[in-house]
CSV table of C-alpha atoms in Angstrom, one decimal:
chain,number,residue,atom,x,y,z
A,1,UNK,CA,0.0,0.0,0.0
A,2,UNK,CA,1.6,3.2,-1.2
A,3,UNK,CA,1.3,5.9,1.4
A,4,UNK,CA,2.7,8.8,-0.7
A,5,UNK,CA,1.6,9.1,-4.3
A,6,UNK,CA,2.7,11.3,-7.2
A,7,UNK,CA,0.2,10.4,-9.9
A,8,UNK,CA,1.8,12.4,-12.7
A,9,UNK,CA,5.0,10.6,-13.9
A,10,UNK,CA,6.0,13.6,-16.0
A,11,UNK,CA,5.3,17.3,-16.6
A,12,UNK,CA,6.5,19.6,-19.4
A,13,UNK,CA,6.3,23.4,-19.1
A,14,UNK,CA,7.7,26.4,-20.9
A,15,UNK,CA,10.5,28.4,-19.5
A,16,UNK,CA,9.2,31.3,-17.4
A,17,UNK,CA,5.9,29.7,-16.7
A,18,UNK,CA,4.7,28.1,-13.5
A,19,UNK,CA,5.4,24.4,-12.7
A,20,UNK,CA,3.0,22.7,-10.4
A,21,UNK,CA,3.8,19.3,-9.0
A,22,UNK,CA,1.3,17.4,-7.0
A,23,UNK,CA,1.5,14.8,-4.2
A,24,UNK,CA,-1.2,12.9,-2.3
A,25,UNK,CA,-0.8,10.9,0.9
A,26,UNK,CA,-3.0,8.5,2.8
A,27,UNK,CA,-1.6,8.3,6.3
A,28,UNK,CA,-3.2,11.0,8.5
A,29,UNK,CA,-0.3,10.6,11.0
A,30,UNK,CA,2.2,12.3,8.6
A,31,UNK,CA,3.0,15.7,9.9
A,32,UNK,CA,6.1,16.8,8.0
A,33,UNK,CA,6.6,16.9,4.3
A,34,UNK,CA,9.5,17.5,2.1
A,35,UNK,CA,10.4,17.9,-1.6
A,36,UNK,CA,13.6,16.6,-3.1
A,37,UNK,CA,15.1,17.2,-6.5
A,38,UNK,CA,17.1,14.5,-8.3
A,39,UNK,CA,19.2,14.4,-11.4
A,40,UNK,CA,20.0,11.1,-13.1
A,41,UNK,CA,22.8,9.2,-11.4
A,42,UNK,CA,22.9,11.6,-8.5
A,43,UNK,CA,21.5,11.6,-5.0
A,44,UNK,CA,18.3,13.6,-4.2
A,45,UNK,CA,18.9,17.1,-2.9
A,46,UNK,CA,16.6,18.8,-0.4
A,47,UNK,CA,14.4,21.6,-1.8
A,48,UNK,CA,11.8,22.7,0.7
A,49,UNK,CA,9.7,21.4,3.5
A,50,UNK,CA,6.5,22.1,5.4
A,51,UNK,CA,5.1,21.0,8.8
A,52,UNK,CA,1.5,20.2,9.3
A,53,UNK,CA,1.0,23.3,11.4
A,54,UNK,CA,1.4,25.4,8.3
A,55,UNK,CA,-0.4,25.5,4.9
A,56,UNK,CA,2.3,27.3,2.9
A,57,UNK,CA,6.0,27.7,2.9
A,58,UNK,CA,8.0,29.7,0.5
A,59,UNK,CA,11.7,29.8,-0.5
A,60,UNK,CA,12.6,31.9,-3.4
A,61,UNK,CA,11.0,30.5,-6.6
A,62,UNK,CA,9.7,27.5,-4.7
A,63,UNK,CA,6.5,27.4,-2.7
A,64,UNK,CA,4.9,24.3,-1.1
A,65,UNK,CA,1.2,24.3,-0.2
A,66,UNK,CA,-0.4,21.8,2.2
A,67,UNK,CA,-4.1,20.9,2.3
A,68,UNK,CA,-4.4,18.6,5.3
A,69,UNK,CA,-8.1,17.9,4.8
A,70,UNK,CA,-7.5,16.7,1.3
A,71,UNK,CA,-4.2,15.0,2.2
A,72,UNK,CA,-2.6,16.8,-0.7
A,73,UNK,CA,0.4,19.0,-1.2
A,74,UNK,CA,1.9,20.7,-4.1
A,75,UNK,CA,5.1,22.3,-5.2
A,76,UNK,CA,5.0,25.5,-7.3
A,77,UNK,CA,8.0,26.7,-9.2
A,78,UNK,CA,7.8,30.2,-10.5
A,79,UNK,CA,9.3,31.1,-12.9
A,80,UNK,CA,10.4,27.7,-14.2
A,81,UNK,CA,14.0,27.5,-15.6
A,82,UNK,CA,15.6,24.9,-17.8
A,83,UNK,CA,17.9,24.0,-14.9
A,84,UNK,CA,14.9,22.9,-12.9
A,85,UNK,CA,14.5,19.9,-15.3
A,86,UNK,CA,14.9,16.9,-13.0
A,87,UNK,CA,12.9,14.3,-11.1
A,88,UNK,CA,11.0,15.7,-8.1
A,89,UNK,CA,10.2,13.5,-5.1
A,90,UNK,CA,7.6,14.2,-2.5
A,91,UNK,CA,8.4,12.7,1.0
A,92,UNK,CA,6.5,12.5,4.3
A,93,UNK,CA,7.3,11.6,7.9
A,94,UNK,CA,5.5,11.3,11.2
A,95,UNK,CA,8.1,13.1,13.2
A,96,UNK,CA,6.0,13.8,16.3
A,97,UNK,CA,5.0,10.2,16.9
A,98,UNK,CA,6.7,8.7,20.0
A,99,UNK,CA,9.6,6.5,18.9
A,100,UNK,CA,9.8,8.3,15.6
A,101,UNK,CA,12.6,7.0,13.6
A,102,UNK,CA,13.0,9.9,11.2
A,103,UNK,CA,12.2,7.6,8.3
A,104,UNK,CA,10.9,9.3,5.2
A,105,UNK,CA,8.3,7.7,2.9
A,106,UNK,CA,8.8,8.8,-0.7
A,107,UNK,CA,6.5,9.1,-3.7
A,108,UNK,CA,7.4,7.7,-7.1
A,109,UNK,CA,8.6,11.0,-8.4
A,110,UNK,CA,7.6,13.4,-11.2
A,111,UNK,CA,9.9,14.1,-14.1
A,112,UNK,CA,9.8,17.8,-14.9
A,113,UNK,CA,11.0,19.1,-18.2
A,114,UNK,CA,11.3,22.9,-18.6
A,115,UNK,CA,11.6,23.8,-22.3
A,116,UNK,CA,13.6,26.9,-23.3
B,1,UNK,CA,25.7,21.9,3.3
B,2,UNK,CA,26.1,18.2,4.3
B,3,UNK,CA,29.1,16.2,3.1
B,4,UNK,CA,28.2,12.6,2.5
B,5,UNK,CA,30.2,10.4,0.2
B,6,UNK,CA,29.5,7.1,-1.5
B,7,UNK,CA,31.9,4.9,-3.4
B,8,UNK,CA,32.0,3.5,-6.0
B,9,UNK,CA,29.6,5.6,-8.1
B,10,UNK,CA,29.2,2.8,-10.6
B,11,UNK,CA,29.8,-1.0,-10.1
B,12,UNK,CA,29.3,-3.8,-12.6
B,13,UNK,CA,29.9,-7.3,-11.3
B,14,UNK,CA,29.1,-10.9,-11.9
B,15,UNK,CA,26.6,-13.0,-10.1
B,16,UNK,CA,27.8,-14.5,-6.9
B,17,UNK,CA,30.4,-11.9,-6.0
B,18,UNK,CA,30.6,-10.3,-2.6
B,19,UNK,CA,30.4,-6.5,-2.6
B,20,UNK,CA,30.6,-3.7,-0.2
B,21,UNK,CA,29.2,-0.2,-0.9
B,22,UNK,CA,30.9,2.5,1.1
B,23,UNK,CA,29.2,5.5,2.7
B,24,UNK,CA,30.9,8.1,4.9
B,25,UNK,CA,29.7,11.4,6.3
B,26,UNK,CA,31.7,14.2,8.0
B,27,UNK,CA,28.9,16.0,9.9
B,28,UNK,CA,28.8,13.8,12.9
B,29,UNK,CA,25.2,12.8,12.2
B,30,UNK,CA,23.9,10.0,14.4
B,31,UNK,CA,21.2,8.8,12.0
B,32,UNK,CA,22.1,7.2,8.8
B,33,UNK,CA,20.0,5.4,6.1
B,34,UNK,CA,20.3,3.2,3.0
B,35,UNK,CA,17.6,3.6,0.3
B,36,UNK,CA,17.2,1.6,-2.9
B,37,UNK,CA,15.7,3.2,-6.0
B,38,UNK,CA,14.8,1.9,-9.4
B,39,UNK,CA,13.9,4.2,-12.3
B,40,UNK,CA,10.4,5.6,-12.1
B,41,UNK,CA,9.9,4.2,-8.6
B,42,UNK,CA,9.9,5.6,-5.1
B,43,UNK,CA,12.9,5.4,-2.8
B,44,UNK,CA,12.6,2.4,-0.5
B,45,UNK,CA,14.3,2.3,2.9
B,46,UNK,CA,16.3,-0.9,3.3
B,47,UNK,CA,18.5,-0.1,6.4
B,48,UNK,CA,18.9,2.6,9.1
B,49,UNK,CA,21.0,3.3,12.1
B,50,UNK,CA,20.6,5.6,15.0
B,51,UNK,CA,24.2,5.5,16.1
B,52,UNK,CA,27.2,3.3,16.7
B,53,UNK,CA,26.3,-0.3,17.0
B,54,UNK,CA,22.7,0.4,16.1
B,55,UNK,CA,21.3,-1.0,12.9
B,56,UNK,CA,17.7,-1.9,11.9
B,57,UNK,CA,16.0,-3.2,8.8
B,58,UNK,CA,13.9,-0.9,6.8
B,59,UNK,CA,10.5,-1.2,5.1
B,60,UNK,CA,11.8,-3.1,2.1
B,61,UNK,CA,13.2,-6.5,2.6
B,62,UNK,CA,16.8,-6.7,1.5
B,63,UNK,CA,19.4,-9.4,1.4
B,64,UNK,CA,22.1,-6.9,2.2
B,65,UNK,CA,23.6,-6.3,5.6
B,66,UNK,CA,25.0,-3.1,7.2
B,67,UNK,CA,27.3,-2.2,10.1
B,68,UNK,CA,27.9,0.9,12.1
B,69,UNK,CA,31.2,0.7,14.0
B,70,UNK,CA,32.0,4.3,13.6
B,71,UNK,CA,29.7,7.3,13.5
B,72,UNK,CA,30.9,8.5,10.2
B,73,UNK,CA,30.9,5.1,8.3
B,74,UNK,CA,27.9,3.0,7.3
B,75,UNK,CA,28.8,0.4,4.7
B,76,UNK,CA,26.4,-2.0,3.0
B,77,UNK,CA,27.4,-5.5,2.1
B,78,UNK,CA,25.9,-8.1,-0.3
B,79,UNK,CA,27.4,-11.5,0.3
B,80,UNK,CA,26.4,-13.0,-3.0
B,81,UNK,CA,25.1,-10.5,-5.7
B,82,UNK,CA,22.3,-11.5,-8.0
B,83,UNK,CA,20.8,-9.7,-11.1
B,84,UNK,CA,17.8,-8.9,-8.9
B,85,UNK,CA,20.1,-6.6,-6.8
B,86,UNK,CA,20.7,-4.4,-9.8
B,87,UNK,CA,19.5,-0.9,-8.6
B,88,UNK,CA,20.7,2.5,-7.4
B,89,UNK,CA,21.7,2.5,-3.7
B,90,UNK,CA,21.5,5.8,-1.9
B,91,UNK,CA,23.0,6.5,1.5
B,92,UNK,CA,21.8,9.4,3.6
B,93,UNK,CA,22.3,11.0,7.0
B,94,UNK,CA,20.2,13.3,9.0
B,95,UNK,CA,20.5,16.0,11.7
B,96,UNK,CA,18.1,17.3,14.3
B,97,UNK,CA,16.2,15.6,17.1
B,98,UNK,CA,13.7,14.0,14.7
B,99,UNK,CA,16.2,13.4,11.8
B,100,UNK,CA,13.6,14.8,9.5
B,101,UNK,CA,15.8,16.3,6.8
B,102,UNK,CA,18.0,13.8,5.0
B,103,UNK,CA,21.2,14.6,3.2
B,104,UNK,CA,22.0,12.1,0.4
B,105,UNK,CA,25.2,10.9,-1.1
B,106,UNK,CA,25.6,10.7,-4.9
B,107,UNK,CA,24.5,7.1,-4.9
B,108,UNK,CA,26.0,3.8,-6.2
B,109,UNK,CA,24.5,2.4,-9.5
B,110,UNK,CA,25.0,-1.4,-9.2
B,111,UNK,CA,24.6,-3.7,-12.1
B,112,UNK,CA,24.9,-7.4,-11.5
B,113,UNK,CA,25.3,-9.5,-14.7
């Protein structure tokens, strides 16, 4: 049973436009969410995170929105740049559970292509 | 920025060979992890450690084993590699009381023929 789902395997946008990547989760105990960016043959790099006490977190061109009632989060990239082309992974954790291990549950990833 | 190193980056070996994938971090992080990832799939946790002499199996069953004799070193070993072990192996470490933010190494792409 996949607890974190990214239903769009790929997304293509024009340079300068907005990229919106979506993520759904099923476990209501998740209270911390992260987005990672991954290039081929490289390890993921941290982009942005949000805790469940917030519904929005912004860092430069990247904004993450959290809708707890819908168990949905999204990553907005504005404006999109060709260098943003990569695989984006959504991840979730239940960090405030007692005995939390710090383990992250990842989605399958969405491949973003930003065309010049 | 975190410094976590994995070697080798690429490894092609024959079936039945014993291999060790190396992972080292220089931040003094207590928590370390091994994830396995195939193209188009999610990252699956196969091992984790909370500190020296602490190792646990992750959510995905794996025939590999790990050890944590030193804080900075978390190697993964496959006693007898098989083609089904072909995958990308990613090592990570985390800081903070909950270890919620992971820093990843560059990964080892393993191909077993």
